[in-house]
mmCIF file as gemmi writes it, N, C-alpha and C atoms, coordinates in Angstrom:
data_model
loop_
_atom_site.group_PDB
_atom_site.id
_atom_site.type_symbol
_atom_site.label_atom_id
_atom_site.label_alt_id
_atom_site.label_comp_id
_atom_site.label_asym_id
_atom_site.label_entity_id
_atom_site.label_seq_id
_atom_site.pdbx_PDB_ins_code
_atom_site.Cartn_x
_atom_site.Cartn_y
_atom_site.Cartn_z
_atom_site.occupancy
_atom_site.B_iso_or_equiv
_atom_site.pdbx_formal_charge
_atom_site.auth_seq_id
_atom_site.auth_asym_id
_atom_site.pdbx_PDB_model_num
ATOM 1 N N . UNK Axp A 1 ? -17.616 6.301 6.491 1 0 ? 1 A 1
ATOM 2 C CA . UNK Axp A 1 ? -16.148 6.485 6.914 1 0 ? 1 A 1
ATOM 3 C C . UNK Axp A 1 ? -15.497 5.464 5.168 1 0 ? 1 A 1
ATOM 4 N N . UNK Axp A 2 ? -15.092 6.215 4.31 1 0 ? 2 A 1
ATOM 5 C CA . UNK Axp A 2 ? -14.743 5.541 3.347 1 0 ? 2 A 1
ATOM 6 C C . UNK Axp A 2 ? -12.946 4.199 3.827 1 0 ? 2 A 1
ATOM 7 N N . UNK Axp A 3 ? -13.81 3.593 2.736 1 0 ? 3 A 1
ATOM 8 C CA . UNK Axp A 3 ? -13.078 2.052 3.296 1 0 ? 3 A 1
ATOM 9 C C . UNK Axp A 3 ? -11.465 2.289 2.289 1 0 ? 3 A 1
ATOM 10 N N . UNK Axp A 4 ? -10.45 2.259 2.192 1 0 ? 4 A 1
ATOM 11 C CA . UNK Axp A 4 ? -8.913 2.433 1.602 1 0 ? 4 A 1
ATOM 12 C C . UNK Axp A 4 ? -8.416 1.526 1.982 1 0 ? 4 A 1
ATOM 13 N N . UNK Axp A 5 ? -8.379 0.365 0.669 1 0 ? 5 A 1
ATOM 14 C CA . UNK Axp A 5 ? -7.009 -0.718 0.533 1 0 ? 5 A 1
ATOM 15 C C . UNK Axp A 5 ? -5.891 -0.59 0.183 1 0 ? 5 A 1
ATOM 16 N N . UNK Axp A 6 ? -5.238 -0.865 1.414 1 0 ? 6 A 1
ATOM 17 C CA . UNK Axp A 6 ? -3.339 -0.756 1.611 1 0 ? 6 A 1
ATOM 18 C C . UNK Axp A 6 ? -2.811 -2.01 0.877 1 0 ? 6 A 1
ATOM 19 N N . UNK Axp A 7 ? -1.368 -1.956 -0.203 1 0 ? 7 A 1
ATOM 20 C CA . UNK Axp A 7 ? -1.217 -2.927 0.003 1 0 ? 7 A 1
ATOM 21 C C . UNK Axp A 7 ? 0.202 -2.6 0.334 1 0 ? 7 A 1
ATOM 22 N N . UNK Axp A 8 ? 0.955 -3.868 0.337 1 0 ? 8 A 1
ATOM 23 C CA . UNK Axp A 8 ? 2.721 -3.989 1.015 1 0 ? 8 A 1
ATOM 24 C C . UNK Axp A 8 ? 3.654 -4.717 -0.239 1 0 ? 8 A 1
ATOM 25 N N . UNK Axp A 9 ? 4.655 -3.841 -0.377 1 0 ? 9 A 1
ATOM 26 C CA . UNK Axp A 9 ? 4.852 -4.744 -1.649 1 0 ? 9 A 1
ATOM 27 C C . UNK Axp A 9 ? 6.464 -4.491 -0.402 1 0 ? 9 A 1
ATOM 28 N N . UNK Axp A 10 ? 7.376 -5.702 -0.938 1 0 ? 10 A 1
ATOM 29 C CA . UNK Axp A 10 ? 9.232 -5.425 -0.333 1 0 ? 10 A 1
ATOM 30 C C . UNK Axp A 10 ? 10.094 -4.508 -1.296 1 0 ? 10 A 1
ATOM 31 N N . UNK Axp A 11 ? 11.562 -4.21 -1.234 1 0 ? 11 A 1
ATOM 32 C CA . UNK Axp A 11 ? 11.876 -3.689 -1.934 1 0 ? 11 A 1
ATOM 33 C C . UNK Axp A 11 ? 12.92 -4.405 -3.075 1 0 ? 11 A 1
ATOM 34 N N . UNK Axp A 12 ? 12.726 -5.576 -2.81 1 0 ? 12 A 1
ATOM 35 C CA . UNK Axp A 12 ? 13.417 -6.423 -4.191 1 0 ? 12 A 1
ATOM 36 C C . UNK Axp A 12 ? 12.322 -7.903 -4.248 1 0 ? 12 A 1
ATOM 37 N N . UNK Axp A 13 ? 12.546 -8.523 -5.404 1 0 ? 13 A 1
ATOM 38 C CA . UNK Axp A 13 ? 11.772 -9.792 -5.671 1 0 ? 13 A 1
ATOM 39 C C . UNK Axp A 13 ? 12.58 -10.307 -4.799 1 0 ? 13 A 1
ATOM 40 N N . UNK Axp A 14 ? 11.997 -11.328 -4.184 1 0 ? 14 A 1
ATOM 41 C CA . UNK Axp A 14 ? 12.537 -12.199 -2.694 1 0 ? 14 A 1
ATOM 42 C C . UNK Axp A 14 ? 10.84 -13.475 -2.244 1 0 ? 14 A 1
ATOM 43 N N . UNK Axp A 15 ? 11.807 -14.597 -2.882 1 0 ? 15 A 1
ATOM 44 C CA . UNK Axp A 15 ? 10.277 -15.403 -2.474 1 0 ? 15 A 1
ATOM 45 C C . UNK Axp A 15 ? 10.91 -16.572 -0.912 1 0 ? 15 A 1
ATOM 46 N N . UNK Axp A 16 ? 10.499 -17.342 -0.421 1 0 ? 16 A 1
ATOM 47 C CA . UNK Axp A 16 ? 10.831 -18.294 0.289 1 0 ? 16 A 1
ATOM 48 C C . UNK Axp A 16 ? 10.822 -19.239 0.13 1 0 ? 16 A 1
ATOM 49 N N . UNK Axp A 17 ? 10.365 -19.178 -1.217 1 0 ? 17 A 1
ATOM 50 C CA . UNK Axp A 17 ? 10.913 -20.888 -1.764 1 0 ? 17 A 1
ATOM 51 C C . UNK Axp A 17 ? 12.901 -20.794 -2.342 1 0 ? 17 A 1
ATOM 52 N N . UNK Axp A 18 ? 12.572 -19.468 -2.912 1 0 ? 18 A 1
ATOM 53 C CA . UNK Axp A 18 ? 14.013 -19.784 -2.692 1 0 ? 18 A 1
ATOM 54 C C . UNK Axp A 18 ? 14.966 -19.411 -1.991 1 0 ? 18 A 1
ATOM 55 N N . UNK Axp A 19 ? 16.672 -19.658 -2.361 1 0 ? 19 A 1
ATOM 56 C CA . UNK Axp A 19 ? 17.412 -19.671 -1.149 1 0 ? 19 A 1
ATOM 57 C C . UNK Axp A 19 ? 17.559 -17.602 -0.332 1 0 ? 19 A 1
ATOM 58 N N . UNK Axp A 20 ? 17.988 -17.59 0.515 1 0 ? 20 A 1
ATOM 59 C CA . UNK Axp A 20 ? 18.025 -16.241 0.687 1 0 ? 20 A 1
ATOM 60 C C . UNK Axp A 20 ? 19.42 -15.479 0.358 1 0 ? 20 A 1
ATOM 61 N N . UNK Axp A 21 ? 19.46 -14.532 -0.587 1 0 ? 21 A 1
ATOM 62 C CA . UNK Axp A 21 ? 20.561 -13.47 -1.315 1 0 ? 21 A 1
ATOM 63 C C . UNK Axp A 21 ? 21.415 -12.89 -0.307 1 0 ? 21 A 1
ATOM 64 N N . UNK Axp A 22 ? 20.296 -12.167 0.454 1 0 ? 22 A 1
ATOM 65 C CA . UNK Axp A 22 ? 20.988 -11.6 1.255 1 0 ? 22 A 1
ATOM 66 C C . UNK Axp A 22 ? 19.909 -11.479 2.65 1 0 ? 22 A 1
ATOM 67 N N . UNK Axp A 23 ? 20.763 -10.5 3.73 1 0 ? 23 A 1
ATOM 68 C CA . UNK Axp A 23 ? 20.109 -11.092 4.785 1 0 ? 23 A 1
ATOM 69 C C . UNK Axp A 23 ? 19.146 -9.507 5.156 1 0 ? 23 A 1
ATOM 70 N N . UNK Axp A 24 ? 18.033 -9.736 6.263 1 0 ? 24 A 1
ATOM 71 C CA . UNK Axp A 24 ? 17.117 -8.835 6.386 1 0 ? 24 A 1
ATOM 72 C C . UNK Axp A 24 ? 17.519 -7.293 6.414 1 0 ? 24 A 1
ATOM 73 N N . UNK Axp A 25 ? 18.671 -7.007 6.932 1 0 ? 25 A 1
ATOM 74 C CA . UNK Axp A 25 ? 19.266 -5.643 7.578 1 0 ? 25 A 1
ATOM 75 C C . UNK Axp A 25 ? 20.235 -5.631 6.705 1 0 ? 25 A 1
ATOM 76 N N . UNK Axp A 26 ? 20.475 -5.753 5.243 1 0 ? 26 A 1
ATOM 77 C CA . UNK Axp A 26 ? 21.122 -5.686 4.329 1 0 ? 26 A 1
ATOM 78 C C . UNK Axp A 26 ? 20.146 -5.72 2.952 1 0 ? 26 A 1
ATOM 79 N N . UNK Axp A 27 ? 20.678 -5.404 1.493 1 0 ? 27 A 1
ATOM 80 C CA . UNK Axp A 27 ? 20.805 -5.37 0.418 1 0 ? 27 A 1
ATOM 81 C C . UNK Axp A 27 ? 20.337 -4.081 -0.543 1 0 ? 27 A 1
ATOM 82 N N . UNK Axp A 28 ? 19.311 -4.07 -0.978 1 0 ? 28 A 1
ATOM 83 C CA . UNK Axp A 28 ? 19.518 -2.783 -2.093 1 0 ? 28 A 1
ATOM 84 C C . UNK Axp A 28 ? 17.533 -3.107 -2.13 1 0 ? 28 A 1
ATOM 85 N N . UNK Axp A 29 ? 18.132 -1.464 -2.997 1 0 ? 29 A 1
ATOM 86 C CA . UNK Axp A 29 ? 16.369 -1.27 -3.659 1 0 ? 29 A 1
ATOM 87 C C . UNK Axp A 29 ? 16.079 -1.455 -4.851 1 0 ? 29 A 1
ATOM 88 N N . UNK Axp A 30 ? 15.911 -1.938 -4.971 1 0 ? 30 A 1
ATOM 89 C CA . UNK Axp A 30 ? 15.355 -2.821 -6.756 1 0 ? 30 A 1
ATOM 90 C C . UNK Axp A 30 ? 14.174 -1.391 -7.212 1 0 ? 30 A 1
ATOM 91 N N . UNK Axp A 31 ? 14.799 -0.334 -8.012 1 0 ? 31 A 1
ATOM 92 C CA . UNK Axp A 31 ? 13.664 0.511 -8.377 1 0 ? 31 A 1
ATOM 93 C C . UNK Axp A 31 ? 12.868 0.358 -9.131 1 0 ? 31 A 1
ATOM 94 N N . UNK Axp A 32 ? 13.229 -0.606 -10.125 1 0 ? 32 A 1
ATOM 95 C CA . UNK Axp A 32 ? 12.333 -1.076 -12.036 1 0 ? 32 A 1
ATOM 96 C C . UNK Axp A 32 ? 11.279 -2.099 -10.877 1 0 ? 32 A 1
ATOM 97 N N . UNK Axp A 33 ? 11.838 -2.725 -9.77 1 0 ? 33 A 1
ATOM 98 C CA . UNK Axp A 33 ? 10.628 -4.607 -9.452 1 0 ? 33 A 1
ATOM 99 C C . UNK Axp A 33 ? 9.511 -3.409 -8.433 1 0 ? 33 A 1
ATOM 100 N N . UNK Axp A 34 ? 10.487 -1.78 -8.125 1 0 ? 34 A 1
ATOM 101 C CA . UNK Axp A 34 ? 9.32 -1.56 -6.991 1 0 ? 34 A 1
ATOM 102 C C . UNK Axp A 34 ? 8.419 -0.723 -7.918 1 0 ? 34 A 1
ATOM 103 N N . UNK Axp A 35 ? 8.615 -0.008 -8.865 1 0 ? 35 A 1
ATOM 104 C CA . UNK Axp A 35 ? 7.805 0.336 -9.978 1 0 ? 35 A 1
ATOM 105 C C . UNK Axp A 35 ? 7.377 -0.56 -10.304 1 0 ? 35 A 1
ATOM 106 N N . UNK Axp A 36 ? 7.159 -1.477 -10.612 1 0 ? 36 A 1
ATOM 107 C CA . UNK Axp A 36 ? 6.368 -2.698 -11.602 1 0 ? 36 A 1
ATOM 108 C C . UNK Axp A 36 ? 5.219 -2.983 -10.853 1 0 ? 36 A 1
ATOM 109 N N . UNK Axp A 37 ? 5.758 -3.436 -9.071 1 0 ? 37 A 1
ATOM 110 C CA . UNK Axp A 37 ? 4.616 -3.805 -8.221 1 0 ? 37 A 1
ATOM 111 C C . UNK Axp A 37 ? 4.045 -2.613 -7.773 1 0 ? 37 A 1
ATOM 112 N N . UNK Axp A 38 ? 4.497 -1.078 -8.014 1 0 ? 38 A 1
ATOM 113 C CA . UNK Axp A 38 ? 3.259 -0.351 -7.158 1 0 ? 38 A 1
ATOM 114 C C . UNK Axp A 38 ? 2.13 0.2 -8.433 1 0 ? 38 A 1
ATOM 115 N N . UNK Axp A 39 ? 2.847 -0.156 -9.622 1 0 ? 39 A 1
ATOM 116 C CA . UNK Axp A 39 ? 1.913 0.002 -10.712 1 0 ? 39 A 1
ATOM 117 C C . UNK Axp A 39 ? 1.007 -1.092 -11.13 1 0 ? 39 A 1
ATOM 118 N N . UNK Axp A 40 ? 1.378 -2.532 -10.635 1 0 ? 40 A 1
ATOM 119 C CA . UNK Axp A 40 ? 0.253 -2.913 -9.976 1 0 ? 40 A 1
ATOM 120 C C . UNK Axp A 40 ? -0.66 -3.542 -9.389 1 0 ? 40 A 1
ATOM 121 N N . UNK Axp A 41 ? -0.353 -2.379 -8.083 1 0 ? 41 A 1
ATOM 122 C CA . UNK Axp A 41 ? -0.922 -2.409 -7.351 1 0 ? 41 A 1
ATOM 123 C C . UNK Axp A 41 ? -2.228 -1.45 -7.899 1 0 ? 41 A 1
ATOM 124 N N . UNK Axp A 42 ? -1.485 -0.07 -8.19 1 0 ? 42 A 1
ATOM 125 C CA . UNK Axp A 42 ? -2.166 0.987 -8.82 1 0 ? 42 A 1
ATOM 126 C C . UNK Axp A 42 ? -3.419 0.931 -10.21 1 0 ? 42 A 1
ATOM 127 N N . UNK Axp A 43 ? -3.372 -0.639 -10.326 1 0 ? 43 A 1
ATOM 128 C CA . UNK Axp A 43 ? -3.872 -1.035 -11.729 1 0 ? 43 A 1
ATOM 129 C C . UNK Axp A 43 ? -5.225 -2.114 -10.733 1 0 ? 43 A 1
ATOM 130 N N . UNK Axp A 44 ? -4.57 -2.442 -9.807 1 0 ? 44 A 1
ATOM 131 C CA . UNK Axp A 44 ? -5.935 -3.384 -8.934 1 0 ? 44 A 1
ATOM 132 C C . UNK Axp A 44 ? -6.651 -2.81 -7.624 1 0 ? 44 A 1
ATOM 133 N N . UNK Axp A 45 ? -6.309 -1.478 -7.966 1 0 ? 45 A 1
ATOM 134 C CA . UNK Axp A 45 ? -7.71 0.106 -7.553 1 0 ? 45 A 1
ATOM 135 C C . UNK Axp A 45 ? -6.65 -0.038 -5.823 1 0 ? 45 A 1
ATOM 136 N N . UNK Axp A 46 ? -5.489 0.107 -5.707 1 0 ? 46 A 1
ATOM 137 C CA . UNK Axp A 46 ? -4.902 -0.198 -4.436 1 0 ? 46 A 1
ATOM 138 C C . UNK Axp A 46 ? -5.051 1.857 -3.966 1 0 ? 46 A 1
ATOM 139 N N . UNK Axp A 47 ? -5.211 1.872 -2.86 1 0 ? 47 A 1
ATOM 140 C CA . UNK Axp A 47 ? -5.197 3.742 -2.634 1 0 ? 47 A 1
ATOM 141 C C . UNK Axp A 47 ? -4.191 3.558 -1.833 1 0 ? 47 A 1
ATOM 142 N N . UNK Axp A 48 ? -3.529 2.916 -1.317 1 0 ? 48 A 1
ATOM 143 C CA . UNK Axp A 48 ? -1.689 3.26 -0.808 1 0 ? 48 A 1
ATOM 144 C C . UNK Axp A 48 ? -0.957 1.98 -1.08 1 0 ? 48 A 1
ATOM 145 N N . UNK Axp A 49 ? 0.089 1.415 -1.102 1 0 ? 49 A 1
ATOM 146 C CA . UNK Axp A 49 ? 1.366 0.79 -0.883 1 0 ? 49 A 1
ATOM 147 C C . UNK Axp A 49 ? 2.498 1.053 0.288 1 0 ? 49 A 1
ATOM 148 N N . UNK Axp A 50 ? 2.52 -0.089 1.323 1 0 ? 50 A 1
ATOM 149 C CA . UNK Axp A 50 ? 3.672 0.574 2.3 1 0 ? 50 A 1
ATOM 150 C C . UNK Axp A 50 ? 4.56 -0.468 1.083 1 0 ? 50 A 1
ATOM 151 N N . UNK Axp A 51 ? 5.657 0.775 1.501 1 0 ? 51 A 1
ATOM 152 C CA . UNK Axp A 51 ? 7.184 -0.417 1.429 1 0 ? 51 A 1
ATOM 153 C C . UNK Axp A 51 ? 8.193 -0.847 2.269 1 0 ? 51 A 1
ATOM 154 N N . UNK Axp A 52 ? 7.87 -1.877 2.171 1 0 ? 52 A 1
ATOM 155 C CA . UNK Axp A 52 ? 8.285 -2.439 3.883 1 0 ? 52 A 1
ATOM 156 C C . UNK Axp A 52 ? 9.674 -2.621 3.445 1 0 ? 52 A 1
ATOM 157 N N . UNK Axp A 53 ? 10.699 -2.365 5.043 1 0 ? 53 A 1
ATOM 158 C CA . UNK Axp A 53 ? 12.004 -2.571 4.9 1 0 ? 53 A 1
ATOM 159 C C . UNK Axp A 53 ? 12.763 -2.785 6.263 1 0 ? 53 A 1
ATOM 160 N N . UNK Axp A 54 ? 13.889 -2.796 6.261 1 0 ? 54 A 1
ATOM 161 C CA . UNK Axp A 54 ? 13.718 -3.815 8.121 1 0 ? 54 A 1
ATOM 162 C C . UNK Axp A 54 ? 14.408 -1.925 8.508 1 0 ? 54 A 1
ATOM 163 N N . UNK Axp A 55 ? 14.584 -2.09 10.055 1 0 ? 55 A 1
ATOM 164 C CA . UNK Axp A 55 ? 15.166 -0.42 10.48 1 0 ? 55 A 1
ATOM 165 C C . UNK Axp A 55 ? 15.815 -1.736 11.883 1 0 ? 55 A 1
ATOM 166 N N . UNK Axp A 56 ? 17.106 -0.769 12.587 1 0 ? 56 A 1
ATOM 167 C CA . UNK Axp A 56 ? 17.55 -1.045 13.74 1 0 ? 56 A 1
ATOM 168 C C . UNK Axp A 56 ? 17.297 0.1 14.338 1 0 ? 56 A 1
ATOM 169 N N . UNK Axp A 57 ? 17.117 -0.374 15.501 1 0 ? 57 A 1
ATOM 170 C CA . UNK Axp A 57 ? 16.295 0.464 16.509 1 0 ? 57 A 1
ATOM 171 C C . UNK Axp A 57 ? 17.786 0.414 17.599 1 0 ? 57 A 1
């Protein structure tokens, strides 16, 4: 059984060290950030990248 390495990224650059800029249910997707972070995972030999996002049920 092969092993897959899965990374996880957000939709925009956020840090717990910074003050919140938007709520968890609001905001936008920063395409350039997602592209850059996904490329870093690809270079790190991750097989897949999950993009975390919020939802309301």
